[in-house]
Coordinates of C-alpha atoms and ligand atoms in Angstrom, one line a residue:
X1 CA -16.6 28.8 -46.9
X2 CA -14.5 30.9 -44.6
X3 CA -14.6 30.4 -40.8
X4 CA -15.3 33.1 -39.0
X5 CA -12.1 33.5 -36.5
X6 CA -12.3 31.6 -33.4
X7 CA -13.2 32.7 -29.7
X8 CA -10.3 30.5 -28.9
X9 CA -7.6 33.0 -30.5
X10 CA -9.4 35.7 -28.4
X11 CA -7.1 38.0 -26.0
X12 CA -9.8 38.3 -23.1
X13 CA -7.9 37.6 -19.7
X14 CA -9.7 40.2 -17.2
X15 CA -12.2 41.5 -19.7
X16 CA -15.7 41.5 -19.5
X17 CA -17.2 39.7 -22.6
X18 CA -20.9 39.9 -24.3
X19 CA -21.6 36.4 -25.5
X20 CA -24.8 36.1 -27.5
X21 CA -26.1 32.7 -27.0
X22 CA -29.3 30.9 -28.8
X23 CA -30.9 30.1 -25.1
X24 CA -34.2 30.4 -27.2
X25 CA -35.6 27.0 -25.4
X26 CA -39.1 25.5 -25.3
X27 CA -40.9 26.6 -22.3
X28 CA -43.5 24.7 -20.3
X29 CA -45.5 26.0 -17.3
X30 CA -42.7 28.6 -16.8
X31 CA -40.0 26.4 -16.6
X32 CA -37.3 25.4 -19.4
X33 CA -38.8 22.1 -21.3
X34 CA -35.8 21.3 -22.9
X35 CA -32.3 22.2 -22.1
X36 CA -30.4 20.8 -25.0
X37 CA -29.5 24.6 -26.4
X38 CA -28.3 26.1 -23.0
X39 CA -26.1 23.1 -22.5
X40 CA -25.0 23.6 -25.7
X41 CA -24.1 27.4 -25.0
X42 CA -21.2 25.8 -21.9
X43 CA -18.4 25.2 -24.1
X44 CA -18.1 28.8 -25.1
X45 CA -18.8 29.9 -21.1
X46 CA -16.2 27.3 -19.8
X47 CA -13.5 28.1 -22.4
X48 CA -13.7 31.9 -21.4
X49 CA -13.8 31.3 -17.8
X50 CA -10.9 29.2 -17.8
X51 CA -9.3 31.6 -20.1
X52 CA -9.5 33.9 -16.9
X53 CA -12.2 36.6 -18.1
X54 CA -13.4 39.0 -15.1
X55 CA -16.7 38.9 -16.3
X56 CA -19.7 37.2 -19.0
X57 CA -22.9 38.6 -20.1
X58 CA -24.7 36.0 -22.1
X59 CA -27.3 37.4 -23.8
X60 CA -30.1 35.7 -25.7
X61 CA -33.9 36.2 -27.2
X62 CA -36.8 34.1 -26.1
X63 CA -39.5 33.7 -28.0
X64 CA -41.0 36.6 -30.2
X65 CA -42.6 38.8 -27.7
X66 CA -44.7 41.5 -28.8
X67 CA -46.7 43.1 -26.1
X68 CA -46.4 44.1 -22.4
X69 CA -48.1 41.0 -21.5
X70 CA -45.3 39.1 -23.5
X71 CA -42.7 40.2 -21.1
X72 CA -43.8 38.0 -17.9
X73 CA -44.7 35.0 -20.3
X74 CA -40.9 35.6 -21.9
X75 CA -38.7 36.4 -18.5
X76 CA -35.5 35.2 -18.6
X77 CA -35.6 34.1 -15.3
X78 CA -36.2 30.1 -16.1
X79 CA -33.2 30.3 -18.7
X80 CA -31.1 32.5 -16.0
X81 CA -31.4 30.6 -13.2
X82 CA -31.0 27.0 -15.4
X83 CA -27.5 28.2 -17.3
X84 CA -26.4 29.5 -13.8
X85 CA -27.0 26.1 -12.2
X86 CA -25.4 24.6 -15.0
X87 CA -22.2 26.9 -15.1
X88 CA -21.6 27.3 -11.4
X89 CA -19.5 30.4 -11.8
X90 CA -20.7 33.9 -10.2
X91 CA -18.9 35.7 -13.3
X92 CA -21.3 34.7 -15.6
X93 CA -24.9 36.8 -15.6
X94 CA -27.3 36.4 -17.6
X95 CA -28.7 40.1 -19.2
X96 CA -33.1 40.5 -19.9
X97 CA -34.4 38.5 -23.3
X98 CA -32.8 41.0 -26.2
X99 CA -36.4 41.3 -27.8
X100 CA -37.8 43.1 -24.8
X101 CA -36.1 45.8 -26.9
X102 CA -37.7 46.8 -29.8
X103 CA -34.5 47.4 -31.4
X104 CA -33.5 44.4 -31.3
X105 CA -35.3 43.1 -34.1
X106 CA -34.6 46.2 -36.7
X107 CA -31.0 45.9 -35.5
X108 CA -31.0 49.2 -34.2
X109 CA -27.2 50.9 -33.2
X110 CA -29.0 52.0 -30.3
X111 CA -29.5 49.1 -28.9
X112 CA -26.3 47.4 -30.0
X113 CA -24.8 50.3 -28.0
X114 CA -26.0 49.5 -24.9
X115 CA -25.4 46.0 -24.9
X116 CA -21.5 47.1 -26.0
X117 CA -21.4 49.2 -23.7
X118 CA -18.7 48.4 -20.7
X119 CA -17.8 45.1 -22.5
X120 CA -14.2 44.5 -24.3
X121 CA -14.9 41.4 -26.3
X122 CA -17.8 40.4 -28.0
X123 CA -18.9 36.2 -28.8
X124 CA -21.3 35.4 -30.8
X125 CA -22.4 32.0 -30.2
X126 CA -25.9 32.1 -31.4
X127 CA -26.0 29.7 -33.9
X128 CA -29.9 29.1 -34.0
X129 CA -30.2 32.9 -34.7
X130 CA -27.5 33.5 -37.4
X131 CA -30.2 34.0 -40.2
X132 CA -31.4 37.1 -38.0
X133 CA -29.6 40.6 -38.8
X134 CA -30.3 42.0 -35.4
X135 CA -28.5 44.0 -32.8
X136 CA -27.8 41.7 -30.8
X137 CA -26.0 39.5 -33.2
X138 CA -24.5 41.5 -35.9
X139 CA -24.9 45.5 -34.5
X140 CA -22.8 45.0 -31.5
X141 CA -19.9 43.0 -33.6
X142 CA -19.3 46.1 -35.5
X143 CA -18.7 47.5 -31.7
X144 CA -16.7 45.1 -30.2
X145 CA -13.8 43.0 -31.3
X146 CA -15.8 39.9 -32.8
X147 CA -15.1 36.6 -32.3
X148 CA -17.2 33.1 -33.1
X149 CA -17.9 31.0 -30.5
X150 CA -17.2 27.4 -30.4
X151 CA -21.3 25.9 -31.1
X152 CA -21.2 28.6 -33.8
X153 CA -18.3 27.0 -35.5
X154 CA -18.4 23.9 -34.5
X155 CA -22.4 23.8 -36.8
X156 CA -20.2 25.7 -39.8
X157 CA -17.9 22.9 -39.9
X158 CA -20.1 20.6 -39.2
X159 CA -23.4 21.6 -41.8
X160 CA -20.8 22.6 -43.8
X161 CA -19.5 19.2 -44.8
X162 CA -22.6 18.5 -46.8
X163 CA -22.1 21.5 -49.1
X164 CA -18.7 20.4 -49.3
X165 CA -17.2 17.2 -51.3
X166 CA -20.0 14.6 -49.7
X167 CA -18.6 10.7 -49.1
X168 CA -21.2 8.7 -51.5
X169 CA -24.0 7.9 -51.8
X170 CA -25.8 10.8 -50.1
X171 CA -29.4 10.6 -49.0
X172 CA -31.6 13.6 -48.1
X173 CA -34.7 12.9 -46.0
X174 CA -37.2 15.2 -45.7
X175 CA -40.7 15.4 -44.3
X176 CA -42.7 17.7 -42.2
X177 CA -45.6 20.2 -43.0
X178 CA -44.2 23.2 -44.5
X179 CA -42.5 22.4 -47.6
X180 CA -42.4 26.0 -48.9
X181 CA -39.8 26.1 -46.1
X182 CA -37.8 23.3 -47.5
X183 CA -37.6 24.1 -51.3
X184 CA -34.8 26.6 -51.1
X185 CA -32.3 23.4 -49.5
X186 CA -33.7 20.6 -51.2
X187 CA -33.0 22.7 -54.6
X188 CA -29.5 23.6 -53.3
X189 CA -28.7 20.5 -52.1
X190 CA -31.1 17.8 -53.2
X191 CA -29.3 17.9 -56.7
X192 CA -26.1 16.8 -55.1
X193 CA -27.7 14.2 -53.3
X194 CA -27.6 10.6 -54.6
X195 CA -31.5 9.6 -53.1
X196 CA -33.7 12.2 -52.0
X197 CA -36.9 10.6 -50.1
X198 CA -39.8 12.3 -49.3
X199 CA -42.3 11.5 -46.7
X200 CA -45.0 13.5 -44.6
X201 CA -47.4 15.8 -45.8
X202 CA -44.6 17.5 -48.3
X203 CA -45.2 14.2 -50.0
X204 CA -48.3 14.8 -51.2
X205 CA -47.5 18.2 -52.3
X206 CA -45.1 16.6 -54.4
X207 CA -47.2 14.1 -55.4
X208 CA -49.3 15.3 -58.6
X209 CA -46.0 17.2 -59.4
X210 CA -42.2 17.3 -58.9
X211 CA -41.3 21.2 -58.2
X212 CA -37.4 19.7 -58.1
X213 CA -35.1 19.5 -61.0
X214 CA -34.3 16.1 -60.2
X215 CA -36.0 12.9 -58.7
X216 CA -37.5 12.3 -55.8
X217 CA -38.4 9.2 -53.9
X218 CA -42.0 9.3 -52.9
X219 CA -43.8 7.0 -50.0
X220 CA -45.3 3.8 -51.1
X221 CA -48.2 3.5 -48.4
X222 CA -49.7 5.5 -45.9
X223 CA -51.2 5.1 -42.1
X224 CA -54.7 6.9 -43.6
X225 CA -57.0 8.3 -40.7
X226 CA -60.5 8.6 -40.5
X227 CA -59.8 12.3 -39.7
X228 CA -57.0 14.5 -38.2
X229 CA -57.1 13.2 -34.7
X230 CA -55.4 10.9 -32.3
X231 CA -57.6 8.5 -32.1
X232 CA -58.9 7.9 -35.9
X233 CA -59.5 4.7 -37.3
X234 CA -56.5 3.8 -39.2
X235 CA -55.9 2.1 -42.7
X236 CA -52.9 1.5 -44.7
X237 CA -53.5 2.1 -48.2
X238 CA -51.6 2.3 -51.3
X239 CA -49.8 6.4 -51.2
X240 CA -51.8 7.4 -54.7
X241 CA -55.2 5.8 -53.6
X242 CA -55.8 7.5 -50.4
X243 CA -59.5 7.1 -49.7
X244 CA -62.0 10.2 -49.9
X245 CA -62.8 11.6 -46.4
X246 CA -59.2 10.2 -45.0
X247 CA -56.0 11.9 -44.5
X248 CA -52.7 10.2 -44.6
X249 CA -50.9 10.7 -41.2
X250 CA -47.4 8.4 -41.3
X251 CA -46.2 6.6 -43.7
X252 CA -46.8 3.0 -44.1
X253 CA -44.5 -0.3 -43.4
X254 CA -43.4 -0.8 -46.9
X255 CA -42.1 2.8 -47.3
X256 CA -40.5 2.8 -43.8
X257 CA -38.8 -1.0 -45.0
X258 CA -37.9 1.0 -48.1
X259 CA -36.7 4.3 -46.6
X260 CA -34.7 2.3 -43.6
X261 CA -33.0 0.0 -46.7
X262 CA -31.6 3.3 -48.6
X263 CA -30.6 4.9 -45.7
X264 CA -28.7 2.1 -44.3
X265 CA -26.8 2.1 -47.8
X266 CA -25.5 5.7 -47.2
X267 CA -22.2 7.4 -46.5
X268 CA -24.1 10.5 -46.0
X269 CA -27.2 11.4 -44.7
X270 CA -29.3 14.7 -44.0
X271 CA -32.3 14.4 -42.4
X272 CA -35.0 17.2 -42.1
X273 CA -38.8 17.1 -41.3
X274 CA -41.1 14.0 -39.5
X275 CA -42.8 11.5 -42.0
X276 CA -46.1 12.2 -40.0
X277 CA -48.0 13.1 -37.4
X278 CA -45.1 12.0 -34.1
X279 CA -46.3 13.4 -31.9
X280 CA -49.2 11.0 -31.9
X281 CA -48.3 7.7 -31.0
X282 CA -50.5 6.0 -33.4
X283 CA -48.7 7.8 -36.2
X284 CA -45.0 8.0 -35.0
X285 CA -43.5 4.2 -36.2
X286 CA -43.0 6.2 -39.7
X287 CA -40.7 9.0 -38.4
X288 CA -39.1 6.9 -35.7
X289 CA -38.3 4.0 -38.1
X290 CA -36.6 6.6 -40.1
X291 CA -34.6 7.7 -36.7
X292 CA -33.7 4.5 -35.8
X293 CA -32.3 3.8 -39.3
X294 CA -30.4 6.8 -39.6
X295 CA -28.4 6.0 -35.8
X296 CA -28.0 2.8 -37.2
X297 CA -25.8 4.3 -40.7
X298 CA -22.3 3.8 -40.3
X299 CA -21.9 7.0 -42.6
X300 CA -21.9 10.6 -41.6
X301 CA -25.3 11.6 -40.7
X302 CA -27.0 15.1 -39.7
X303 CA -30.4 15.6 -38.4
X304 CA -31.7 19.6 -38.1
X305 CA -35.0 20.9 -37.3
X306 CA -37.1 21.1 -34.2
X307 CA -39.2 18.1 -34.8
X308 CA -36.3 15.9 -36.5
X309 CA -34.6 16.4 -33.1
X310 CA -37.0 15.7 -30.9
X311 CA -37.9 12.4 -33.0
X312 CA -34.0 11.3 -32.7
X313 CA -34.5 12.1 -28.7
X314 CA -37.6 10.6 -28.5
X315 CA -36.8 7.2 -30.1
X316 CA -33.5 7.1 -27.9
X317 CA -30.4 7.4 -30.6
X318 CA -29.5 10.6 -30.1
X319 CA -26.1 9.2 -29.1
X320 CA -25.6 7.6 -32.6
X321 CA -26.4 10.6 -35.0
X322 CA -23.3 12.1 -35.6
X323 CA -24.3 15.6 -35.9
X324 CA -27.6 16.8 -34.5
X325 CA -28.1 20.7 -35.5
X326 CA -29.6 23.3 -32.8
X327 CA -30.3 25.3 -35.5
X328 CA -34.1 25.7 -37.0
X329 CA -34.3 28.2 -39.4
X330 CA -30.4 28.8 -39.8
X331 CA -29.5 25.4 -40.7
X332 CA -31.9 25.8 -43.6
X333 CA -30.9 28.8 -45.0
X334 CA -27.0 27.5 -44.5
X335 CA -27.7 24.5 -46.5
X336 CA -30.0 27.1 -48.8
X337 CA -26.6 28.6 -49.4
X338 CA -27.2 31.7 -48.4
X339 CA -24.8 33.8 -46.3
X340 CA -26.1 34.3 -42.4
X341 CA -25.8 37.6 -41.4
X342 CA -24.4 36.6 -37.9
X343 CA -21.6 34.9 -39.2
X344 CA -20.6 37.1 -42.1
X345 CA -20.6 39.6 -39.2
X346 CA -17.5 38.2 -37.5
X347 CA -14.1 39.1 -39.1
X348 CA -12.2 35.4 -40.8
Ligands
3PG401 C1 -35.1 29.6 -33.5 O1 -35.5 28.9 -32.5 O2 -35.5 29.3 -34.6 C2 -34.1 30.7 -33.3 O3 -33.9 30.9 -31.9 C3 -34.6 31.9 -33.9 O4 -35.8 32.4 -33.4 P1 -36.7 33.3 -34.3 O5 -37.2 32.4 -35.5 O6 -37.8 33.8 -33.5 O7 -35.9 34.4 -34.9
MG402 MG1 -37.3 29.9 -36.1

């Protein structure tokens, strides 16, 4: 795979540069919850300032807002006045959430034109939104003169080692809810892969029968609950004799023992998608035992996905993964093998 070229072979001293950031961050009461993706956009912001630009725009979406009502609930002014604080440069501004325009979205040349327009250089930096053809993040590089930024690149190189030639063996974990999302990477990848174990509620859809074209390691117990709630009465049965009337909300000790042991055996390790219900403390040991056991691999190891990463930052080994993704829905369709628009956007 080509690299798009690099915002560090850019010409900008005195320009004004558009940077397109992910600063799509969980919000909570108004405020940013988690800052790990406008931290992440800094590299890019210091390089450039250093570099001696007269001016950054970063621009980003927020959310998906739809109606008028959408536009207070989806200010940028919580992002704004965070990546300001954090940047600490009056060159940098911060322009309105890009979906605000309806444009955006249908990557309209209108739109792309007005965010051109004044600017010399264009960034894109917007990893978490690669998969999205819109104005914002392939329009305006037909504009500009396009350049990656260094987060963009730095998940290509990165995400791209496990489509590459792998150090072996190489597990895949993957969990979560929606395994209709997961299909396309586990087919594209999950054949290369050495182990592939399987936990969550995608286990049970793969239960009564394998949709892959190779094996897969299923669960060997579950945490089963009296019903979907925090507070169920727990059992841990056998994972193909749940009871009637339960459902199975974590996996049980003897898959986490088992899931921990083939993980700590790998060179190379892509984890994707909780083994249960986390966010629930009663059924969390499942997905944090499988945290704790991928920090504690010596191998390369790569954890994408919302809930993956909040697991890894919830159990406390962030530190130790070696590569945790800030894309959602573009590390997928990267390890999918499919081309992202915002990258194949940017001249090599
Ligand atoms: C994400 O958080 O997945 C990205 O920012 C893209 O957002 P979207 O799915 O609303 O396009
Ligand atoms: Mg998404």
């Amino acid at each position: 795979m080509p690299l798009p070229r690099s915002v560090e072979g850019a010409d900008v001293e005195g320009k004004v540069v558009l940077v397109r950031s992910d600063l799509n961050v969980p919000l909570e009461d108004g405020r940013v919850a988690d800052d790990t993706r406008i931290r992440a956009s800094l590299p890019t912001l210091r390089l450039l300032l250093d570099r001696g630009v007269r001016e950054i725009r970063v621009c980003s979406h927020l959310g998906r807002p739809k109606s008028d009502e959408d536009r207070a609930r989806y200010s940028m002014a919580p992002v704004r006045e965070r990546l300001t604080a954090l940047v600490g440069d009056a060159r940098v501004t911060v322009l309105d959430n890009t979906r605000f325009q309806p444009g955006e979205t249908k990557n309209d040349p209108e739109v792309a034109r007005a965010l051109a327009d004044g600017c010399d250089v264009y960034v894109n930096d917007a990893f978490g939104s690669a998969h999205r053809a819109h104005a914002s993040t392939v329009g305006v590089a037909k504009l500009l003169p396009a350049y990656a930024g260094l987060l963009l690149l730095q998940e290509l190189e990165h995400l791209g080692r496990l489509l590459g030639d792998v150090e072996r063996p190489f597990v895949i974990v993957s969990g979560g809810a929606k395994v209709d999302d997961k299909i396309g990477v586990l087919e594209n990848l999950g054949g290369r892969a050495d182990t592939v174990l399987i936990g969550g509620k995608m286990a049970e859809d793969v239960r009564s029968e394998n949709p892959f074209s190779f094996d897969v390691v299923l669960p060997i117990d579950v945490v089963a609950a009296s019903s979907f709630a925090e507070d169920a009465e727990t059992q841990v049965t056998p994972f193909d004799s749940l009871p009637d009337g339960t459902v199975g909300l974590d996996v049980g000790p003897d898959t986490r023992t088992l899931f921990a042991q083939r993980i700590a055996g790998a060179r190379t390790v892509f984890w994707n998608g909780p083994m249960g219900v986390f966010e629930w403390p009663a059924f969390a040991e499942g997905t944090f035992a499988v945290a704790r056991a991928v920090a504690d691999c010596d191998g390369f190891t790569v954890v994408g996905g919302g809930d993956s990463v909040r697991a890894v930052h919830e159990a406390g080994v962030a530190d130790r993964i070696s590569w945790i993704s800030t894309g959602g829905g573009a590390s997928l369709e990267l390890l999918e093998g499919k081309e992202l628009p915002g990258v194949a956007a940017i001249p090599t």
